[in-house]
Short mmCIF file of C-alpha atoms in Angstrom, two decimals:
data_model
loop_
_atom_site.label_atom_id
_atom_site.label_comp_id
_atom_site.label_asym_id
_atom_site.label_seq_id
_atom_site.Cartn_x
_atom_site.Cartn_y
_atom_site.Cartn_z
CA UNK A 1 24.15 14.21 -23.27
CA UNK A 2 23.63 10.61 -22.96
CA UNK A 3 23.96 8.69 -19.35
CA UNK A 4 26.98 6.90 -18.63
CA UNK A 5 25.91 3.31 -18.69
CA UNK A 6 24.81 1.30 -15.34
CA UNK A 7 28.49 -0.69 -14.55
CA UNK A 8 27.97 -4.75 -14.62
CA UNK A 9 29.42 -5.82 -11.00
CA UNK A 10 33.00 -8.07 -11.45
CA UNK A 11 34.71 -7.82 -8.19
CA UNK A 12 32.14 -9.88 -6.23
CA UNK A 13 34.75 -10.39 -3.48
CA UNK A 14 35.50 -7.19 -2.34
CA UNK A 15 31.89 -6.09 -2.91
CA UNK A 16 30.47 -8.65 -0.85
CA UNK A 17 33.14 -7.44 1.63
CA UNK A 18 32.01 -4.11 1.71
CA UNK A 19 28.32 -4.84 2.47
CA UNK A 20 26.95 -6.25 5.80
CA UNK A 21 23.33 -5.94 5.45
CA UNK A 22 21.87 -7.48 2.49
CA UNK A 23 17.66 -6.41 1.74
CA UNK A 24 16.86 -8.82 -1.10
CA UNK A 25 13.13 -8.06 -3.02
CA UNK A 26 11.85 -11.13 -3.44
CA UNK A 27 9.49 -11.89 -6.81
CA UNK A 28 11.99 -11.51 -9.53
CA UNK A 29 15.03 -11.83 -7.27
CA UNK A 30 14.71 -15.03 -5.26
CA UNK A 31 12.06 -17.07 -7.38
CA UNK A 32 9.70 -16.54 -10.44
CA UNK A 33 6.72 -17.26 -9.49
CA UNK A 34 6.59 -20.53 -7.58
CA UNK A 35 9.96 -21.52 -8.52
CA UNK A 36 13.64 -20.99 -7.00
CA UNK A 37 15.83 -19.06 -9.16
CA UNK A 38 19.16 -21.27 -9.73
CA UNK A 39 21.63 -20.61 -7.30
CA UNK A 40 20.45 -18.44 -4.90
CA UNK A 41 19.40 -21.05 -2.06
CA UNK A 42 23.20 -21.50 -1.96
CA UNK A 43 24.18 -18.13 -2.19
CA UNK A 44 21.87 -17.65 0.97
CA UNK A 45 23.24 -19.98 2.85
CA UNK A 46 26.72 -18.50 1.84
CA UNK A 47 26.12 -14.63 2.56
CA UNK A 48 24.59 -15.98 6.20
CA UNK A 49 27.91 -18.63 6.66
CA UNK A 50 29.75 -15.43 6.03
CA UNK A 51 27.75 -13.66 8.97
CA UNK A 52 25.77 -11.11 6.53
CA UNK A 53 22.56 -10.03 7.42
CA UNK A 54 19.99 -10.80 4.94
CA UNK A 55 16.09 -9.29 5.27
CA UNK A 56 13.39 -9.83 2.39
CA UNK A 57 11.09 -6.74 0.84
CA UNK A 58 8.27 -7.12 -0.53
CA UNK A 59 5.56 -5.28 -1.98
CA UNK A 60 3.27 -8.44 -2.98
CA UNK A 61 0.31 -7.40 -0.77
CA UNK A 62 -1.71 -11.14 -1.03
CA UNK A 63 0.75 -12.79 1.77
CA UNK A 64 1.17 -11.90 5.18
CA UNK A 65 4.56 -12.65 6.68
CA UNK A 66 3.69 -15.81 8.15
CA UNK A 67 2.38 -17.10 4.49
CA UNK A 68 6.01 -15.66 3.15
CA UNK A 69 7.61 -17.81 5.74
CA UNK A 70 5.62 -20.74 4.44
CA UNK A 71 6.53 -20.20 0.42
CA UNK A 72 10.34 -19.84 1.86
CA UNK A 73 9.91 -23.29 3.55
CA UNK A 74 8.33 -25.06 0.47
CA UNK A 75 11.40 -23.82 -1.27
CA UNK A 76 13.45 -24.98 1.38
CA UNK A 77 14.60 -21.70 2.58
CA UNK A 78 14.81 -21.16 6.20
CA UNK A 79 13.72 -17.56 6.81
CA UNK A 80 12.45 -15.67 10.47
CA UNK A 81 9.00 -13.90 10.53
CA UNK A 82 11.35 -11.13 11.42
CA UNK A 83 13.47 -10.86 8.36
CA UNK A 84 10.74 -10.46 6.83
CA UNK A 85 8.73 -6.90 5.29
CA UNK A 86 5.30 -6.50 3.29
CA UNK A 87 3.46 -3.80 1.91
CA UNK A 88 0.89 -5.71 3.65
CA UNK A 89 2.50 -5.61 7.29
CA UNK A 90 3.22 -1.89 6.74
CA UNK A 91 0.08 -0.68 6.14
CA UNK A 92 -1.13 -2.63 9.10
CA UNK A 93 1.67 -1.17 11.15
CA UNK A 94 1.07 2.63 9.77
CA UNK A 95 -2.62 1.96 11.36
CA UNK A 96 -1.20 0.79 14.50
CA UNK A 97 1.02 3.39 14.96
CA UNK A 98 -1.56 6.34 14.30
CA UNK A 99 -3.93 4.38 16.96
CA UNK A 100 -6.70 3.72 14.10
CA UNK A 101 -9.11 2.70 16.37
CA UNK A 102 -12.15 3.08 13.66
CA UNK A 103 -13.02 0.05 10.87
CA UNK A 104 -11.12 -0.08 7.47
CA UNK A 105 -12.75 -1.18 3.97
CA UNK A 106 -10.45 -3.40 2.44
CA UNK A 107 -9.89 -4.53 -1.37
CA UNK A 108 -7.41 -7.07 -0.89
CA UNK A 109 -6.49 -10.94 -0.51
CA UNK A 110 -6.14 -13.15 2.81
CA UNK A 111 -2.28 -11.66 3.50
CA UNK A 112 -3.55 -8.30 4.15
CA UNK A 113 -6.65 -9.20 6.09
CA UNK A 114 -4.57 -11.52 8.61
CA UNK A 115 -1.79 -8.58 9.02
CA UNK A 116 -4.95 -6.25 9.57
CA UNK A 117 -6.37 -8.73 12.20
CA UNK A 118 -2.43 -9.18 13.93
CA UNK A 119 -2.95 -5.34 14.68
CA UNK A 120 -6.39 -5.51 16.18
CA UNK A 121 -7.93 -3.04 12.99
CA UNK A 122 -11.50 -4.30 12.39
CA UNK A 123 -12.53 -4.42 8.80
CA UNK A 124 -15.29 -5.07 6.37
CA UNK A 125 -14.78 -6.10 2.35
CA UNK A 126 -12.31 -8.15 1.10
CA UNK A 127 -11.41 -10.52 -1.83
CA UNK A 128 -14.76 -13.23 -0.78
CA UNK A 129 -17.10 -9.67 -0.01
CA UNK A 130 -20.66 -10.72 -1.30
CA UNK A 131 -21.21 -9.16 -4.40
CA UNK A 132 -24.81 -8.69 -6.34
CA UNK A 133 -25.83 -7.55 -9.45
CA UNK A 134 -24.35 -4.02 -9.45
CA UNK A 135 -27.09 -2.21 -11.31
CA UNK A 136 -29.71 -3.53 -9.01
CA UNK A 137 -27.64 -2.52 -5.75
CA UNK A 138 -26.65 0.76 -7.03
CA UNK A 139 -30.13 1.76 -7.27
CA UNK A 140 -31.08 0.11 -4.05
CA UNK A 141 -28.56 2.01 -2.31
CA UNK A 142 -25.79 -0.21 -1.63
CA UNK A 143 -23.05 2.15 -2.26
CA UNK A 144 -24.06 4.50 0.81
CA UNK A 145 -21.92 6.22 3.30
CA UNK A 146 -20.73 4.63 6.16
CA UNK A 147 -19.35 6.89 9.50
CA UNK A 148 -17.24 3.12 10.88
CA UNK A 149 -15.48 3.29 7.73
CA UNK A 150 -11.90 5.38 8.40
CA UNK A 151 -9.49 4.07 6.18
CA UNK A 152 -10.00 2.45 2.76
CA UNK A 153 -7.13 0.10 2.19
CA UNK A 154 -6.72 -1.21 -1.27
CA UNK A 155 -3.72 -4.28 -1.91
CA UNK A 156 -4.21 -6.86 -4.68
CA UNK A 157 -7.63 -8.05 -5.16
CA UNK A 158 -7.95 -10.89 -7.21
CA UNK A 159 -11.98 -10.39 -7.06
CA UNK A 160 -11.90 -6.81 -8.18
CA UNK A 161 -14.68 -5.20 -10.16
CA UNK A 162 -16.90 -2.50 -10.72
CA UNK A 163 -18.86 -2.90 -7.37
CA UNK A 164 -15.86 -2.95 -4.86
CA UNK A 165 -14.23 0.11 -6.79
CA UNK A 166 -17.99 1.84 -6.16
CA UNK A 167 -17.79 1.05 -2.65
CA UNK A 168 -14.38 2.44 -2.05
CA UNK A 169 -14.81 5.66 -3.64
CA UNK A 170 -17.90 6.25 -1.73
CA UNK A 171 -15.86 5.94 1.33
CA UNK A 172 -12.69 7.67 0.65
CA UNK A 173 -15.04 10.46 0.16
CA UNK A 174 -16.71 10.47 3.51
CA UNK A 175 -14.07 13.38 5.78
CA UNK A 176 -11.15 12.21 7.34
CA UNK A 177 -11.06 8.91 5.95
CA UNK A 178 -7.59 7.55 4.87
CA UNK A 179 -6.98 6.08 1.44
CA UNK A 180 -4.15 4.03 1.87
CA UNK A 181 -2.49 1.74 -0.79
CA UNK A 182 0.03 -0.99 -0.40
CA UNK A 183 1.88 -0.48 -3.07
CA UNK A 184 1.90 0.84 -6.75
CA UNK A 185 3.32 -1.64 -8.83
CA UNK A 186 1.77 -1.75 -12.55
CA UNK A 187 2.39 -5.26 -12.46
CA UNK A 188 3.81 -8.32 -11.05
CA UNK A 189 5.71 -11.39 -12.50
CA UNK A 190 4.04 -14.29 -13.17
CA UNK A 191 4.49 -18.10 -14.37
CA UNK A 192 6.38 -18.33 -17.90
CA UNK A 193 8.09 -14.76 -17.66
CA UNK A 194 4.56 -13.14 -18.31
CA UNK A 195 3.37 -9.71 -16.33
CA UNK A 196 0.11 -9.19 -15.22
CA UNK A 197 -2.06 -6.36 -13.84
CA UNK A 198 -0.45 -4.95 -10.72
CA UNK A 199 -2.00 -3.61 -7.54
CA UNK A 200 -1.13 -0.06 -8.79
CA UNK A 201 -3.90 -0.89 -11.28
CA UNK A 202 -6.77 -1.23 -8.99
CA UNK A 203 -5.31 2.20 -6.73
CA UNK A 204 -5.08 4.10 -10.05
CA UNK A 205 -8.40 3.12 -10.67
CA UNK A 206 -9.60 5.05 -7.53
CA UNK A 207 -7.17 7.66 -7.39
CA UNK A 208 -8.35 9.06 -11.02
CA UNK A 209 -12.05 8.81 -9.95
CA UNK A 210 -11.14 10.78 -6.50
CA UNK A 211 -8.30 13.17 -7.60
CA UNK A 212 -5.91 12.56 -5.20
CA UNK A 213 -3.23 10.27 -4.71
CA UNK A 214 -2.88 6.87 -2.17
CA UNK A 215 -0.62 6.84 0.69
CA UNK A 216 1.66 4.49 -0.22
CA UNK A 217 3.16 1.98 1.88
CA UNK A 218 5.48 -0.55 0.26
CA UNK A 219 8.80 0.76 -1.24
CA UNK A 220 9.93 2.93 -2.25
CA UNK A 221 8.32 5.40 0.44
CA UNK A 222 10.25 6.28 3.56
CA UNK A 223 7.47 4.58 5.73
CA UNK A 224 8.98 1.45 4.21
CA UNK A 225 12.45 2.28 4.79
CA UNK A 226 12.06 3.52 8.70
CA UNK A 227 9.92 0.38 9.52
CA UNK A 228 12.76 -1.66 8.36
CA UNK A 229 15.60 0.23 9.84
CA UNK A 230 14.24 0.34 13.35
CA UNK A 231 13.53 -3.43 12.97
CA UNK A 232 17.35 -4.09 12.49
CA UNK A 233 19.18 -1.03 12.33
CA UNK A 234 21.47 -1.01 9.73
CA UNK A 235 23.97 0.83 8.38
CA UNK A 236 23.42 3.21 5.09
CA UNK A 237 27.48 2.75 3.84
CA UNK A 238 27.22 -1.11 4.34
CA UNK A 239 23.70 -2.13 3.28
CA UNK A 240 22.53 -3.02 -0.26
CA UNK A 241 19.15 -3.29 -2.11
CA UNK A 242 18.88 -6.02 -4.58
CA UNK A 243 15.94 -5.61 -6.96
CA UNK A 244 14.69 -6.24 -10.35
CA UNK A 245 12.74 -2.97 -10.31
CA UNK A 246 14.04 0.22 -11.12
CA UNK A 247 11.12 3.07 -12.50
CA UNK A 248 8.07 3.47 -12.72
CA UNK A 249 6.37 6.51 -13.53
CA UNK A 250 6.28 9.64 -11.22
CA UNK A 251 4.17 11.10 -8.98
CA UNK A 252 3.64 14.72 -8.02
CA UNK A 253 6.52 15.23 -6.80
CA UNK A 254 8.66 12.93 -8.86
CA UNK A 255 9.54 10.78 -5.73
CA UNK A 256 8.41 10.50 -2.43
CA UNK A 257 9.99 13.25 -0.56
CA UNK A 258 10.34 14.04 3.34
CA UNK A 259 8.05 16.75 3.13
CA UNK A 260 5.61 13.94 2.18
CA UNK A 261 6.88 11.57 4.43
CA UNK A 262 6.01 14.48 7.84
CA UNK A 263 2.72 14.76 6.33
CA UNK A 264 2.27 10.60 6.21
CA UNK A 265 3.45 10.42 9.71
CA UNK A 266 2.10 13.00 11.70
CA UNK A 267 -1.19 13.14 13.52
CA UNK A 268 -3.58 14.21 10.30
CA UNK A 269 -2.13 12.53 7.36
CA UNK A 270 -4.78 13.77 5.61
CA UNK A 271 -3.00 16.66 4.71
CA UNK A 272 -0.94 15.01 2.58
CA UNK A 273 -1.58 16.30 -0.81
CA UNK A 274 0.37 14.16 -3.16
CA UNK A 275 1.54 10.48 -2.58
CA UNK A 276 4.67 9.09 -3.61
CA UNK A 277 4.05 6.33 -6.46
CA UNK A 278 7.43 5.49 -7.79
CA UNK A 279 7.00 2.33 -6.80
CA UNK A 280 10.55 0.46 -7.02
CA UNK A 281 13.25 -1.52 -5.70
CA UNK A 282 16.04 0.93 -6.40
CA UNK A 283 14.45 4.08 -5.56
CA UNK A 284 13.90 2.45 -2.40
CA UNK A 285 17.52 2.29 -1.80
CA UNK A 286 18.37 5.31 -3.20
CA UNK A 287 16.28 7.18 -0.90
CA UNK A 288 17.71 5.64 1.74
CA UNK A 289 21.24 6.14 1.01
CA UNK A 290 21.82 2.44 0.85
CA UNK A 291 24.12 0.69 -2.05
CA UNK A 292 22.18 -0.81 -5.29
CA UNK A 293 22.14 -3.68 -7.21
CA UNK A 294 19.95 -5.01 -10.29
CA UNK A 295 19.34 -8.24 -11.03
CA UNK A 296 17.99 -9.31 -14.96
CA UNK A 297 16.09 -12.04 -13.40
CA UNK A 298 12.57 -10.12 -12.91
CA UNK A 299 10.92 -7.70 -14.63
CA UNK A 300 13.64 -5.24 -16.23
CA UNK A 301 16.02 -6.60 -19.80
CA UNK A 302 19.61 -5.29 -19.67
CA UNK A 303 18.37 -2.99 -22.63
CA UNK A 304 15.45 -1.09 -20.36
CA UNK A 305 18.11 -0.89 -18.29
CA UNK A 306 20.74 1.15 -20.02
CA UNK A 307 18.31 3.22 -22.35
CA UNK A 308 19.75 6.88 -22.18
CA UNK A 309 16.16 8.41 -20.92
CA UNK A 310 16.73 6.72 -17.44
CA UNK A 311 16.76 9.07 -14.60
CA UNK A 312 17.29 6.42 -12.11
CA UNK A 313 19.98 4.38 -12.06
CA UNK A 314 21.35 1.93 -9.96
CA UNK A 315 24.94 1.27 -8.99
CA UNK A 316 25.77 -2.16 -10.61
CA UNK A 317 24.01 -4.52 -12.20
CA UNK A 318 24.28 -8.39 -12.62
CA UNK A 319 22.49 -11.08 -14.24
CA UNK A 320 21.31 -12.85 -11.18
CA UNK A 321 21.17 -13.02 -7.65
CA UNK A 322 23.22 -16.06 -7.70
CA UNK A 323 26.37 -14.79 -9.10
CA UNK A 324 27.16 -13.58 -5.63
CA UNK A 325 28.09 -16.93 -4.79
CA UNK A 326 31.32 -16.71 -6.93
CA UNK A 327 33.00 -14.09 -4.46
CA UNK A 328 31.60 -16.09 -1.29
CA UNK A 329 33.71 -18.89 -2.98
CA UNK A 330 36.27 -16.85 -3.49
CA UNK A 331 36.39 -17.11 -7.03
#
């Protein structure tokens, strides 16, 4: 039985209408890259004219919120430290909220170190972590156990290699520690429409060498969704997630249910068995009840979109971000 195609959104009016709280991703969605997707500075300052909330999600680990507020500026976007959420700032909140009071090895850039150090979590590691000749430290020891070392938190790590990995499954071995990931994205958009490696790469890396699964942060898991709903409490039936993600392949359980979520929560998280790793923009709004939109400006073609082998689906789809404008107009 094939799958009734994903509807193209016409009635931008009365949809626009219907919605109060827009959560835009933002690579793919607001800019490629470094650059502005047409129209959507405008249809911004429209949806906020119009008294809409608008919030940014993203699970781009490298910035911390106060570098996202910066790229928004350069694009001449004016957006709050508040409306906006990271994979990064999650996993530093997750810590804070379990009362991590032990140090955390990190394989990451400068965004996830500063949202570590905003939270008061020490840690060692790092994209500039001294490196030597891995043979030589392997056999001097330099991959040894470490008791200060409680959480191993792995984001995108433009210095990646052989050692770090080493290091962090040394560590994630050690009892009780936490192996926490920011997010599982296979890859990210980059300058002239090309992917690269994402920072589900690197955790996939670790996660077949340990046989278990990351806690996941960034979206789609439930973490995600409660950090941002008690930041501005919105409301399921009038909320919308735009993205430019919709699948990625499952975990153990297929998606990341509450079951998992109790277990990420609660005071030993380290009986979670099985992480969540469908790491996308839709799912992320379908497990929070919340409206959907795709946009064909990131990383999924109209045609990956309606393939008949699609599971998940979102409610409408449109070509960009920017064709909201035309119902704020009132076209």
């Amino acid at each position: 039985m094939s799958a009734t195609p994903v509807p193209q959104l016409g009635d931008f009016k009365a949809y626009i209408a219907s919605i109060d709280t827009f959560i835009l991703d933002c690579d793919g969605v607001i800019w490629q890259a470094d650059k502005l997707i047409p129209g959507v500075k405008e249809t911004l300052q429209a949806l906020k004219q119009a008294g809409k909330r608008v919030v940014f999600l993203t699970n781009n680990s490298s910035k911390s919120r106060a570098m996202y507020v910066a790229k928004f500026t350069s694009l001449g976007l004016d957006v709050s430290v508040n409306d906006i959420f990271g994979s990064s700032f999650a996993a530093a909140d997750y810590l804070r909220q379990i009362k991590f009071d032990k140090k955390a090895y990190v394989l990451g850039a400068q965004g996830l170190l500063d949202e570590l150090t905003s939270v008061g979590v020490q840690y060692v590691g790092g994209y500039k972590e001294d490196t030597v000749n891995p043979w030589t430290s392997i056999d001097q020891g330099y991959v040894e156990d470490n008791p200060e070392i409680g959480a191993v938190v792995v984001g995108f790590d433009p210095a990646i290699n052989y050692f770090k990995l080493a290091r962090a499954y040394t560590y994630i071995q050690q009892p009780g520690c936490l192996f926490i990931a920011t997010n599982h994205d296979s890859t990210f958009p980059a300058k002239g429409g090309r992917l690269l490696p994402g920072t589900g790469t690197i955790v996939s890396a670790l996660e077949v060498a340990h046989g278990s699964n990351a806690l996941v942060m960034g979206k789609p898991s439930h973490f995600m969704l409660d950090c941002v709903k008690t930041a501005i409490g919105y409301d399921p039936a009038r909320t919308v997630m735009v993205g430019d993600r919709y699948k990625h392949p499952f975990c153990f359980f297929g998606i990341m249910c509450r079951f998992c979520y109790i277990l990420l929560t609660s005071n030993n998280p380290s009986l979670l068995h099985a992480c969540c790793s469908l790491d996308t923009d839709i799912q992320f709004g379908l497990n929070g009840n919340l409206h959907t939109l795709l946009v064909l400006t990131g990383v999924t073609s109209l045609e990956t979109l309606q393939s008949t082998s699609n599971a998940i689906r979102p409610e409408f789809y449109t070509p960009s971000f920017a064709d909201l404008h035309a119902g704020l107009r009132g076209d």
